[in-house]
CSV table of C-alpha atoms in Angstrom, one decimal:
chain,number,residue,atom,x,y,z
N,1,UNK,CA,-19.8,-55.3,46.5
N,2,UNK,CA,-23.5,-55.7,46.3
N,3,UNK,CA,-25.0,-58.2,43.1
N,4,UNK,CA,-28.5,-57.2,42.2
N,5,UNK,CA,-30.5,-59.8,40.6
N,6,UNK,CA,-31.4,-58.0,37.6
N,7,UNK,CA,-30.2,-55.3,35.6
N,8,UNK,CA,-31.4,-53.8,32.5
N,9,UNK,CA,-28.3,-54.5,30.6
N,10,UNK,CA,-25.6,-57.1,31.5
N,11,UNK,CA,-22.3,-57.7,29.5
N,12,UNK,CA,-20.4,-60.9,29.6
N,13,UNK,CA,-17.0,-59.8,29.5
N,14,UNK,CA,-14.8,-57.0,30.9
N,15,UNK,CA,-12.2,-56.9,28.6
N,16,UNK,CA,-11.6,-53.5,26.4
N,17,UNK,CA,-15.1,-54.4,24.6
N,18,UNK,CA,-17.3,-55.0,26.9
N,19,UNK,CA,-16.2,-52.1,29.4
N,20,UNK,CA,-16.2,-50.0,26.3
N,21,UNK,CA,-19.4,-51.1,25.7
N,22,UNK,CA,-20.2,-50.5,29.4
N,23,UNK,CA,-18.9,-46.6,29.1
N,24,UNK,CA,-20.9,-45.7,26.1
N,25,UNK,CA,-24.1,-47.1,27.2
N,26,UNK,CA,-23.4,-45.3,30.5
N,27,UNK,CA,-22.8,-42.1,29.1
N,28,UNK,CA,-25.8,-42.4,26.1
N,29,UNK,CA,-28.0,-39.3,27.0
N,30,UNK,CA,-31.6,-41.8,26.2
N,31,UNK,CA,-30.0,-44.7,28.4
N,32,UNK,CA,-30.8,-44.4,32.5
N,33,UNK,CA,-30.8,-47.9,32.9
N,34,UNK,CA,-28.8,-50.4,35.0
N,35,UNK,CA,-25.6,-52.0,34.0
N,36,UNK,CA,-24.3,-54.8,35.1
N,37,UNK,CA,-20.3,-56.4,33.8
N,38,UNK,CA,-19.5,-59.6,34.2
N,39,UNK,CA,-15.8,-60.4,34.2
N,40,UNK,CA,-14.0,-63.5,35.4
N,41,UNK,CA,-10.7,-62.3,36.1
N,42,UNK,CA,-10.0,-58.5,37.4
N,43,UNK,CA,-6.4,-59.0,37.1
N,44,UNK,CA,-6.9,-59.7,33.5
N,45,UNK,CA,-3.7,-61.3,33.1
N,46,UNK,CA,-4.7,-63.7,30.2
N,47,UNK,CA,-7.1,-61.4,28.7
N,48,UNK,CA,-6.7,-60.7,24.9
N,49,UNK,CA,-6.7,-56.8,25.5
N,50,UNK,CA,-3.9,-56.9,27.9
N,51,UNK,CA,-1.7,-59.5,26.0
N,52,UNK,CA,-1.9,-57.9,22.4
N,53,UNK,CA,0.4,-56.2,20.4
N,54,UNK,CA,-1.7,-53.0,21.1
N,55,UNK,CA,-1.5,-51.2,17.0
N,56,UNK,CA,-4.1,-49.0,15.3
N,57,UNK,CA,-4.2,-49.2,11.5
N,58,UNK,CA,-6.3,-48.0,9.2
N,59,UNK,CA,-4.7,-50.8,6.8
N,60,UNK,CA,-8.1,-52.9,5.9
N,61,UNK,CA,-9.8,-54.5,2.9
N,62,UNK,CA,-13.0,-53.9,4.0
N,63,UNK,CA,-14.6,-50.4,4.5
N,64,UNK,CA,-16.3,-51.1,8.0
N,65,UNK,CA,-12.9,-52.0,9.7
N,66,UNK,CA,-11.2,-49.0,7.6
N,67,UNK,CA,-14.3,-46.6,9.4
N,68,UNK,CA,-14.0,-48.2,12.9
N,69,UNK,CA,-10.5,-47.7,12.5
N,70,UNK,CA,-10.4,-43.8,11.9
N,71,UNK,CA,-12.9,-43.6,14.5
N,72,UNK,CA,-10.5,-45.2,16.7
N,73,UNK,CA,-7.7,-43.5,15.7
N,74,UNK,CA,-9.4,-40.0,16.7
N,75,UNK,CA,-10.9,-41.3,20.1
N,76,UNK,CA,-6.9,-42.8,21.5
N,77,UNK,CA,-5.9,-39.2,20.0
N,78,UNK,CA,-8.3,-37.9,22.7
N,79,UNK,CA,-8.8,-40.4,25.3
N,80,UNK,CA,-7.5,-38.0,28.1
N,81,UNK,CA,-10.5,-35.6,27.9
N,82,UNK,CA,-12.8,-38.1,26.9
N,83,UNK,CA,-12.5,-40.2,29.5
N,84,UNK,CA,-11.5,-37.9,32.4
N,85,UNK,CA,-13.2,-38.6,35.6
N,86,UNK,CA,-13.1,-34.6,37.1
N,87,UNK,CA,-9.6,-33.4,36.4
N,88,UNK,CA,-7.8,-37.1,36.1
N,89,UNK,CA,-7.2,-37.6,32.7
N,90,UNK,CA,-5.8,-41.0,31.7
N,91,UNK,CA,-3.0,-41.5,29.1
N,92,UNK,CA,-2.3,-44.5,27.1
N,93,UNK,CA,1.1,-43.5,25.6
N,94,UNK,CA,0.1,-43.5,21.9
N,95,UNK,CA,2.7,-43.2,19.6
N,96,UNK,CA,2.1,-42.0,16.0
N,97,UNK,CA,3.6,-44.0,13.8
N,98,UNK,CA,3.1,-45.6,10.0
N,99,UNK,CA,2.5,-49.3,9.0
N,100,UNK,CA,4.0,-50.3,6.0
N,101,UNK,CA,3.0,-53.0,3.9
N,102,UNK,CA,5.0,-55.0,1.8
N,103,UNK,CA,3.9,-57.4,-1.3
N,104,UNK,CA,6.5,-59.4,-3.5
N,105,UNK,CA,4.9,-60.5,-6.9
N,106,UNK,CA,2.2,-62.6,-6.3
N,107,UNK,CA,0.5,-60.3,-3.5
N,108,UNK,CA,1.0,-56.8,-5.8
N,109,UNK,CA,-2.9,-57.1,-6.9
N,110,UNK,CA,-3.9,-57.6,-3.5
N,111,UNK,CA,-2.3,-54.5,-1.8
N,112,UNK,CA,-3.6,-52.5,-5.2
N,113,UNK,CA,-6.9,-53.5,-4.3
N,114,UNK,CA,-6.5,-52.4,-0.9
N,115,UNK,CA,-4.9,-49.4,-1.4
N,116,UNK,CA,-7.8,-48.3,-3.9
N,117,UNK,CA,-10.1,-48.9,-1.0
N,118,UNK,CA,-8.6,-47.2,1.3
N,119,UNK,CA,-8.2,-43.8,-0.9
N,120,UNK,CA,-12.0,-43.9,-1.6
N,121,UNK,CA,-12.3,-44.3,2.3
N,122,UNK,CA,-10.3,-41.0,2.7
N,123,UNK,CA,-7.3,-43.0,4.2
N,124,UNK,CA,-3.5,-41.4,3.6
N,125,UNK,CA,-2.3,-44.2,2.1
N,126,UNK,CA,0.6,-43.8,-0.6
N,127,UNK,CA,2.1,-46.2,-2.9
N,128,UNK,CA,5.8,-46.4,-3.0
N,129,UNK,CA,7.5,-48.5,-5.5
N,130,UNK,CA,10.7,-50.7,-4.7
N,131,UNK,CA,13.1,-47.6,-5.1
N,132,UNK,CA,10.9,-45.4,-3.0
N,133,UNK,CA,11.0,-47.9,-0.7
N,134,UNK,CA,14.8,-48.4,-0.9
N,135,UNK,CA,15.5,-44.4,-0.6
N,136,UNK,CA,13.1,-44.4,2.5
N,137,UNK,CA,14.6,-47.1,4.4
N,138,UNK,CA,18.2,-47.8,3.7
N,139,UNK,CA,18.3,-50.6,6.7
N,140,UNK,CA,15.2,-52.3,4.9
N,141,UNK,CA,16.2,-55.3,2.0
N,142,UNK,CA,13.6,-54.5,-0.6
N,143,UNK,CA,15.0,-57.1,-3.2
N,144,UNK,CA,11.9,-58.5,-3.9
N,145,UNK,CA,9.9,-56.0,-3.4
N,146,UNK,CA,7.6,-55.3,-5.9
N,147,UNK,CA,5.0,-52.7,-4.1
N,148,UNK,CA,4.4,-51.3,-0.6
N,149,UNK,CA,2.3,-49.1,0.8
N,150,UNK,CA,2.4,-46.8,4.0
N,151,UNK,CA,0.2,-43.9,5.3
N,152,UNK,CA,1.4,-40.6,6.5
N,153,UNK,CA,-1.3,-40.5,9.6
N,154,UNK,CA,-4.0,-42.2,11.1
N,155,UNK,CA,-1.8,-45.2,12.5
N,156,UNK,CA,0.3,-46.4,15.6
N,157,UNK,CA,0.3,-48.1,19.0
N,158,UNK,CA,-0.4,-47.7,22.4
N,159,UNK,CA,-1.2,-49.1,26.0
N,160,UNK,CA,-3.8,-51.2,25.9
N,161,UNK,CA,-3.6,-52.2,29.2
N,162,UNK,CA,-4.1,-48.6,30.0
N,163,UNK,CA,-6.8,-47.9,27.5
N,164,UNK,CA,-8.6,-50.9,29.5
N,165,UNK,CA,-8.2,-49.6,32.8
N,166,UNK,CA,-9.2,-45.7,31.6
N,167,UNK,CA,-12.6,-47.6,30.4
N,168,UNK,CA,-13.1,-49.5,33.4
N,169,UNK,CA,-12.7,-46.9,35.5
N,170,UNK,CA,-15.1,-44.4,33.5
N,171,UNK,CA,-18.0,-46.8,33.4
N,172,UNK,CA,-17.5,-47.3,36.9
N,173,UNK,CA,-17.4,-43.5,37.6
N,174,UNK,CA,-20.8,-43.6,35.9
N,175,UNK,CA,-22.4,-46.3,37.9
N,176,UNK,CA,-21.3,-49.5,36.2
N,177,UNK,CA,-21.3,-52.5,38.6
N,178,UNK,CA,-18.2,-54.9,37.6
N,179,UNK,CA,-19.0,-58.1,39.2
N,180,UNK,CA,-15.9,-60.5,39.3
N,181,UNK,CA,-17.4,-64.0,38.3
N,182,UNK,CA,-17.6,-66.3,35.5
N,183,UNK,CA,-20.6,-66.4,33.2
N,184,UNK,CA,-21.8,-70.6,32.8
N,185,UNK,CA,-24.4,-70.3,30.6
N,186,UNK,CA,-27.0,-68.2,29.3
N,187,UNK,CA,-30.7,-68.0,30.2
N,188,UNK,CA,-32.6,-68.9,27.4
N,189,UNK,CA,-37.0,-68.3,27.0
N,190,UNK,CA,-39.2,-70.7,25.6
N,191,UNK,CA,-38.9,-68.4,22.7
N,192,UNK,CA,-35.1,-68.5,22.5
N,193,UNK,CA,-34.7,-65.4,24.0
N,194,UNK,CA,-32.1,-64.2,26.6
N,195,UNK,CA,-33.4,-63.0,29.6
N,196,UNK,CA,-30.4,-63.3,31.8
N,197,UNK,CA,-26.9,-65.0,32.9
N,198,UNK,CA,-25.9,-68.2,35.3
N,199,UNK,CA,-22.5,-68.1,36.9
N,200,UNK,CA,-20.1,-71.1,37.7
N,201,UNK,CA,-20.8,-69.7,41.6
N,202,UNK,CA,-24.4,-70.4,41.1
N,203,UNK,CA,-25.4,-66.9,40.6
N,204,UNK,CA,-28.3,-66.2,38.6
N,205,UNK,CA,-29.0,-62.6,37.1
N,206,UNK,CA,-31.8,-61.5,35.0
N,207,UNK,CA,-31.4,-58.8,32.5
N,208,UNK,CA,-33.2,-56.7,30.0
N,209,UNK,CA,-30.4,-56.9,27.7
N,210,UNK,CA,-27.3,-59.3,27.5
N,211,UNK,CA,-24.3,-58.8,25.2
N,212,UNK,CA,-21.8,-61.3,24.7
N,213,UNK,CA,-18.3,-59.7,24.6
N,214,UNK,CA,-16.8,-62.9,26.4
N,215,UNK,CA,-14.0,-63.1,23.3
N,216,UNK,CA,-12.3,-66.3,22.7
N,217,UNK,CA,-14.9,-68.0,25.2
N,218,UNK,CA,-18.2,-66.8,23.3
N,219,UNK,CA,-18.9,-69.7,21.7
N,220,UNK,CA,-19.8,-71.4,24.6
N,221,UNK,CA,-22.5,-69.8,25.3
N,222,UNK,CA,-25.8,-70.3,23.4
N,223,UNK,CA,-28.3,-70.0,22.0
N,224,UNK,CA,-26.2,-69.8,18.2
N,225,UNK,CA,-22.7,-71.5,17.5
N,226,UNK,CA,-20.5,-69.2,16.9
N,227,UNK,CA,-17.6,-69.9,14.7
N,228,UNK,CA,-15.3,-68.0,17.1
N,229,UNK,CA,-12.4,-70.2,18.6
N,230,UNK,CA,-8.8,-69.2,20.6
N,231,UNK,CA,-6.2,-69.4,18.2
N,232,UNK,CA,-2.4,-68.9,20.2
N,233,UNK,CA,-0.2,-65.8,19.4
N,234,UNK,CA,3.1,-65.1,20.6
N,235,UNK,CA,4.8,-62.2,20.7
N,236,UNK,CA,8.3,-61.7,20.7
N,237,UNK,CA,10.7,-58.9,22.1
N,238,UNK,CA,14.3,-58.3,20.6
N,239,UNK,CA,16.9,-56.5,21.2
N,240,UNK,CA,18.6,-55.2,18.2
N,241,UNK,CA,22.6,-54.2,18.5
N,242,UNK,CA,22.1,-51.6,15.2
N,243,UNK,CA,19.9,-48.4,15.4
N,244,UNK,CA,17.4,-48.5,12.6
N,245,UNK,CA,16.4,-45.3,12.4
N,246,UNK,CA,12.7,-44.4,11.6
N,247,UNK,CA,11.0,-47.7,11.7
N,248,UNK,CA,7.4,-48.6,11.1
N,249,UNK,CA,5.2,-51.2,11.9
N,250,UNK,CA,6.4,-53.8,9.2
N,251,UNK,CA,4.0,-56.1,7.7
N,252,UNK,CA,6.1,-58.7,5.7
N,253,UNK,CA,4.3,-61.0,2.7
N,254,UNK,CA,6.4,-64.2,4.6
N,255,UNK,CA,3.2,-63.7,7.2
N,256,UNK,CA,5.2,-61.3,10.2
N,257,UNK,CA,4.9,-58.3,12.1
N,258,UNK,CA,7.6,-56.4,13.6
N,259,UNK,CA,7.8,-52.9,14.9
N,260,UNK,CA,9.7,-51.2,17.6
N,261,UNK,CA,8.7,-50.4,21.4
N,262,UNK,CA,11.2,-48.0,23.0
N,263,UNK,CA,14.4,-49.2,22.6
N,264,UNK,CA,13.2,-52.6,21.6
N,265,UNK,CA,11.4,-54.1,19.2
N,266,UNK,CA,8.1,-56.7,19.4
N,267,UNK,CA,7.3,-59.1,16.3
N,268,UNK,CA,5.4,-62.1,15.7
N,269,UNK,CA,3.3,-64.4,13.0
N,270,UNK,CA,0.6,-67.1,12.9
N,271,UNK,CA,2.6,-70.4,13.6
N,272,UNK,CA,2.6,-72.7,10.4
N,273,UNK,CA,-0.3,-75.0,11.7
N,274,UNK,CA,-3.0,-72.3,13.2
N,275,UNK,CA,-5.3,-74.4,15.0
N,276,UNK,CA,-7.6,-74.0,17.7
N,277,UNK,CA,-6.2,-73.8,21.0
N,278,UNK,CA,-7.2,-75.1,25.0
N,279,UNK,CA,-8.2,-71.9,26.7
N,280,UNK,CA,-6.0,-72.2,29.0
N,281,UNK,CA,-3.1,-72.9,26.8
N,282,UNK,CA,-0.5,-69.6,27.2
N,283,UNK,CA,2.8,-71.5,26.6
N,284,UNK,CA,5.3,-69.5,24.3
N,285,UNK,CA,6.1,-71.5,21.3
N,286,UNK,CA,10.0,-70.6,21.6
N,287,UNK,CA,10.4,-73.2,18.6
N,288,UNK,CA,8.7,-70.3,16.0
N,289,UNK,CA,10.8,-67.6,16.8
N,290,UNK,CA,14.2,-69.4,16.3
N,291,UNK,CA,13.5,-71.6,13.0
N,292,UNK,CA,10.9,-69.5,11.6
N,293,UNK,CA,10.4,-65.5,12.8
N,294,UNK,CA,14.2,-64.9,13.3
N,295,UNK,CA,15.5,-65.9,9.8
N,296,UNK,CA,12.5,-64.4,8.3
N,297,UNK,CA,13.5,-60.9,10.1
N,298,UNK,CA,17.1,-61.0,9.4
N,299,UNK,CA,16.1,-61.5,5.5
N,300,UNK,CA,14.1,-58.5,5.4
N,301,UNK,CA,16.1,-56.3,8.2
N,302,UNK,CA,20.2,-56.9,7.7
N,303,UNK,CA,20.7,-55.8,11.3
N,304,UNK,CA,18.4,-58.1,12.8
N,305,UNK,CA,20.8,-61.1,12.2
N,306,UNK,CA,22.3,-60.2,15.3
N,307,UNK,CA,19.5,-59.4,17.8
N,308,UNK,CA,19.0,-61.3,21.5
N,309,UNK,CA,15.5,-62.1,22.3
N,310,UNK,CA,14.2,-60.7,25.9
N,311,UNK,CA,10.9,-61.4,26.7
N,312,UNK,CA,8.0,-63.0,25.0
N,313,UNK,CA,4.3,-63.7,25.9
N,314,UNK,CA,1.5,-65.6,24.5
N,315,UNK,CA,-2.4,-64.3,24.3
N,316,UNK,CA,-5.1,-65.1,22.7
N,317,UNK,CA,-7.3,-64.3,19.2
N,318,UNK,CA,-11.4,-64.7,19.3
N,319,UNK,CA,-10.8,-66.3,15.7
N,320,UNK,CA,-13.4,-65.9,13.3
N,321,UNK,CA,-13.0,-69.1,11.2
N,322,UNK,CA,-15.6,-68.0,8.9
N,323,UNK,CA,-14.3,-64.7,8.0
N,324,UNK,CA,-11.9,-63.5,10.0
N,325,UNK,CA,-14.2,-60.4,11.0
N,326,UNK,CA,-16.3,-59.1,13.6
N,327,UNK,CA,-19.8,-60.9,14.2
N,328,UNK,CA,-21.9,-58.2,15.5
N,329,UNK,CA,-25.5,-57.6,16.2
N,330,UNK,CA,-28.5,-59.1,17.1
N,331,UNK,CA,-28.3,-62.9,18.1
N,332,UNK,CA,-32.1,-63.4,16.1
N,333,UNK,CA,-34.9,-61.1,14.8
N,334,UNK,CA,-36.6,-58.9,17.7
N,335,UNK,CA,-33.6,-60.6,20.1
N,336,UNK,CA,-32.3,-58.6,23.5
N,337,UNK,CA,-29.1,-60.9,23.0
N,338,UNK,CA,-26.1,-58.9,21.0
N,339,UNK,CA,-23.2,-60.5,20.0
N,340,UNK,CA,-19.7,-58.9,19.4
N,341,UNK,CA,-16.8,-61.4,18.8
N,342,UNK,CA,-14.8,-62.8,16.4
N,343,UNK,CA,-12.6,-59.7,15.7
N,344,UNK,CA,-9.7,-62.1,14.9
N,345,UNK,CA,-6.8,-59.7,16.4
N,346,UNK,CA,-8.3,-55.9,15.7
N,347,UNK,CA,-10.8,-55.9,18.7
N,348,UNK,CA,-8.7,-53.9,20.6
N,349,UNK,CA,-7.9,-50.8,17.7
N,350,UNK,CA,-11.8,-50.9,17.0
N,351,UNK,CA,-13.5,-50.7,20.5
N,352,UNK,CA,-14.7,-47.7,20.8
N,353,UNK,CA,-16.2,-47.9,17.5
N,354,UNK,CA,-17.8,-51.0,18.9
N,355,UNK,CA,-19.0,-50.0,22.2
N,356,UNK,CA,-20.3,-47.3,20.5
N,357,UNK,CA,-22.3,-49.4,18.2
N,358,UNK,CA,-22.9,-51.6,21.2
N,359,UNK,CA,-24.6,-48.9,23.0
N,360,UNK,CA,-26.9,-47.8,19.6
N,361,UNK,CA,-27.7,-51.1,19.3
N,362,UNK,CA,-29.3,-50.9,23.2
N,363,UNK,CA,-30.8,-47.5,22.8
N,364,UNK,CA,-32.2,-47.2,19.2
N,365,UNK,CA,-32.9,-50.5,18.4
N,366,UNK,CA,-29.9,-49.9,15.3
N,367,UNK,CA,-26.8,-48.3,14.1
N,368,UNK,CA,-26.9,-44.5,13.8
N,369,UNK,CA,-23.7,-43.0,13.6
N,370,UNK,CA,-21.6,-46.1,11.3
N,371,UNK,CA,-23.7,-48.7,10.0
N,372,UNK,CA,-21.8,-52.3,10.8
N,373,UNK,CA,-25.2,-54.5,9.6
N,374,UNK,CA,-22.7,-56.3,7.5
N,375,UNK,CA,-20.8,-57.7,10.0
N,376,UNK,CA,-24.5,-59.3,11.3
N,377,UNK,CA,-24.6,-63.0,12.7
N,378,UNK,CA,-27.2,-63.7,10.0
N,379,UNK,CA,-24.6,-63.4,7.2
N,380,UNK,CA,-23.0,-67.1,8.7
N,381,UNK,CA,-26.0,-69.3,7.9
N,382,UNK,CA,-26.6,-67.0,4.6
N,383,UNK,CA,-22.7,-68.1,4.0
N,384,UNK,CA,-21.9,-64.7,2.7
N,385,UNK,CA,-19.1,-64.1,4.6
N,386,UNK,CA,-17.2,-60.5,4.4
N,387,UNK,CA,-13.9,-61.1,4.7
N,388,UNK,CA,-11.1,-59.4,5.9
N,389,UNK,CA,-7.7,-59.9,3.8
N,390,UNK,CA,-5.8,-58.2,5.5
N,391,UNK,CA,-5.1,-60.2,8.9
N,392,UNK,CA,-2.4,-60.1,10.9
């Protein structure tokens, strides 16, 4: 592989968001420049995208994540012919299927407020009381139930691992260079600019443009601090002796997830104490699935008393202790250097909507088709943070 020393555009990170990134700004009819990813580990083994739960909602409190969402939604529906490279067409086994949120007393308000956001954002969301719910789901204990609500499209899960890969291997189709180092630090002007990258190898690139889609790790580089951090999640796979027939993705007020994958089911929660984590800390934390997850599970789900665990994992959020949302956008007024982090466990379900934005960003100068301003970096030090309630 030959590494030019400059490029008009390069990306820190090869995950799902930068080579997203990568494929729309390869692909943008008004963009002929040179692009240049810059990804640590090709195997991406430890990588957020490859270790996630790998759901689409459309689920939100906030109307940007709600849009990028529906955009999503559409683009996994059509990922084959979209990014084809001549008659391949890749497939990341989506599956159609509802999330349904649950709220006991105190958290009714909450999910009203959500679900009226999500109607005026043309979501199909519906409202089921606790003997909706209880006629739905038979399986399901609904005893302190006091509102739920589920959508009758727009949702589900899929391969992420896949999705990566089908990215990847567009933008390379279209004249992406991948170049399998780690970023060190970031150029920086005289006028705090970005004009380029330094690896750990010594490599030093110059670019036109640098975007920062390094994830959990983008706070290390400059020239702002970033109140992004790795915070651990583990996910958990079960086996469950009883068939429980039609099952969404659950979202539980006690703070879990569980849905089912084939003919098991995956689940997992924050732990208790959600700190920052090492970056090289993948150790399942065994510990929160037996005194914490499992009795949680078998209180909402009967059957789930008698499950066997059979595999479990650990990856890593790009935490956004401020809001728990996307930072995106310029790093400074009239700055080459774009940020997009932070996403706080949906920066997988909203990528293309982001490397869409990503690539705007690049050609126009600012958002054209979904305007995301809000989520800008400026809105930390203005401490008007837009936050996201709903965060699994």
């Amino acid at each position: 592989m030959t590494i030019n020393n400059s490029y008009d555009v390069v990306i820190v990170g090869g995950g799902v968001i930068g080579s997203a990134a990568a494929y729309f700004l390869a692909s943008a009819p008004l963009f002929d420049g040179s692009i240049a990813v810059i990804e640590k580990d090709f195997t991406y083994s430890k990588s957020a995208t490859a270790l996630s739960a790998s759901s689409i909602r459309q689920q939100f409190s906030t109307k940007e994540n709600i849009e990028m969402s529906k955009y999503g939604f559409d683009f996994f529906q059509n990922v084959g012919n979209i990014l084809a490279i001549g008659d391949a067409q890749p497939t990341i086994d989506f599956v159609a299927r509802s999330y349904l949120y649950l709220a006991t007393k105190n958290g009714t308000d909450t999910l009203t407020h959500n679900i009226n956001i999500q109607q005026r954002c043309g979501v199909d969301v519906t409202s089921l009381t606790r003997s909706d719910l209880a006629a739905r789901h038979k399986w399901l204990n609904v005893e302190d139930v006091t509102l739920a609500a589920v959508t009758n499209s727009g949702e589900g899960w899929f391969d992420a691992y896949s999705l990566l890969q089908a990215f990847r291997a567009k933008a390379k189709n279209l004249g992406v260079n991948y170049i399998n180092e780690c970023v060190e630090s970031l150029i920086q002007t005289n006028d705090s600019n970005i004009n380029g990258v330094k690896t750990t190898k010594g490599t030093t690139i110059s670019a036109g443009w640098v975007l920062n889609c390094a994830g959990a790790a983008a706070y290390r580089f400059g020239p702002c601090d970033l109140p992004v951090r790795p915070r651990k999640r583990c996910v958990f796979v079960f086996d469950c002796r009883e068939t429980i027939e039609d099952c969404p993705l659950i979202v539980d007020p006690a703070g879990f997830y569980v849905r089912p994958e084939g003919s098991v089911f995956i689940c997992g929660m924050a732990p208790p104490n959600d700190n920052d984590v090492d970056e090289s800390d993948f150790d399942v934390d065994y510990t929160l699935f037996e005194d914490h997850l499992w009795p949680m599970l078998a209180a909402r789900v009967p059957a789930f008393e008698a499950i066997k665990l059979v595999n479990a994992w650990a990856g890593h959020y790009d935490y956004n202790t401020f809001d728990q949302n996307a930072i995106l956008g310029f790093s400074h007024d009239k700055s080459r250097h774009i940020i997009a982090n932070g996403f706080s466990g949906h920066g997988l379900q909203h990528a293309p909507a982001i490397g869409r934005a990503l690539a705007e960003l690049v050609v126009h100068g600012r958002y054209v088709t979904l305007d995301l301003s809000s989520l800008c970096v400026e809105r930390i030090a203005a401490n008007k943070p837009v936050l996201e309630k709903c965060v699994i």
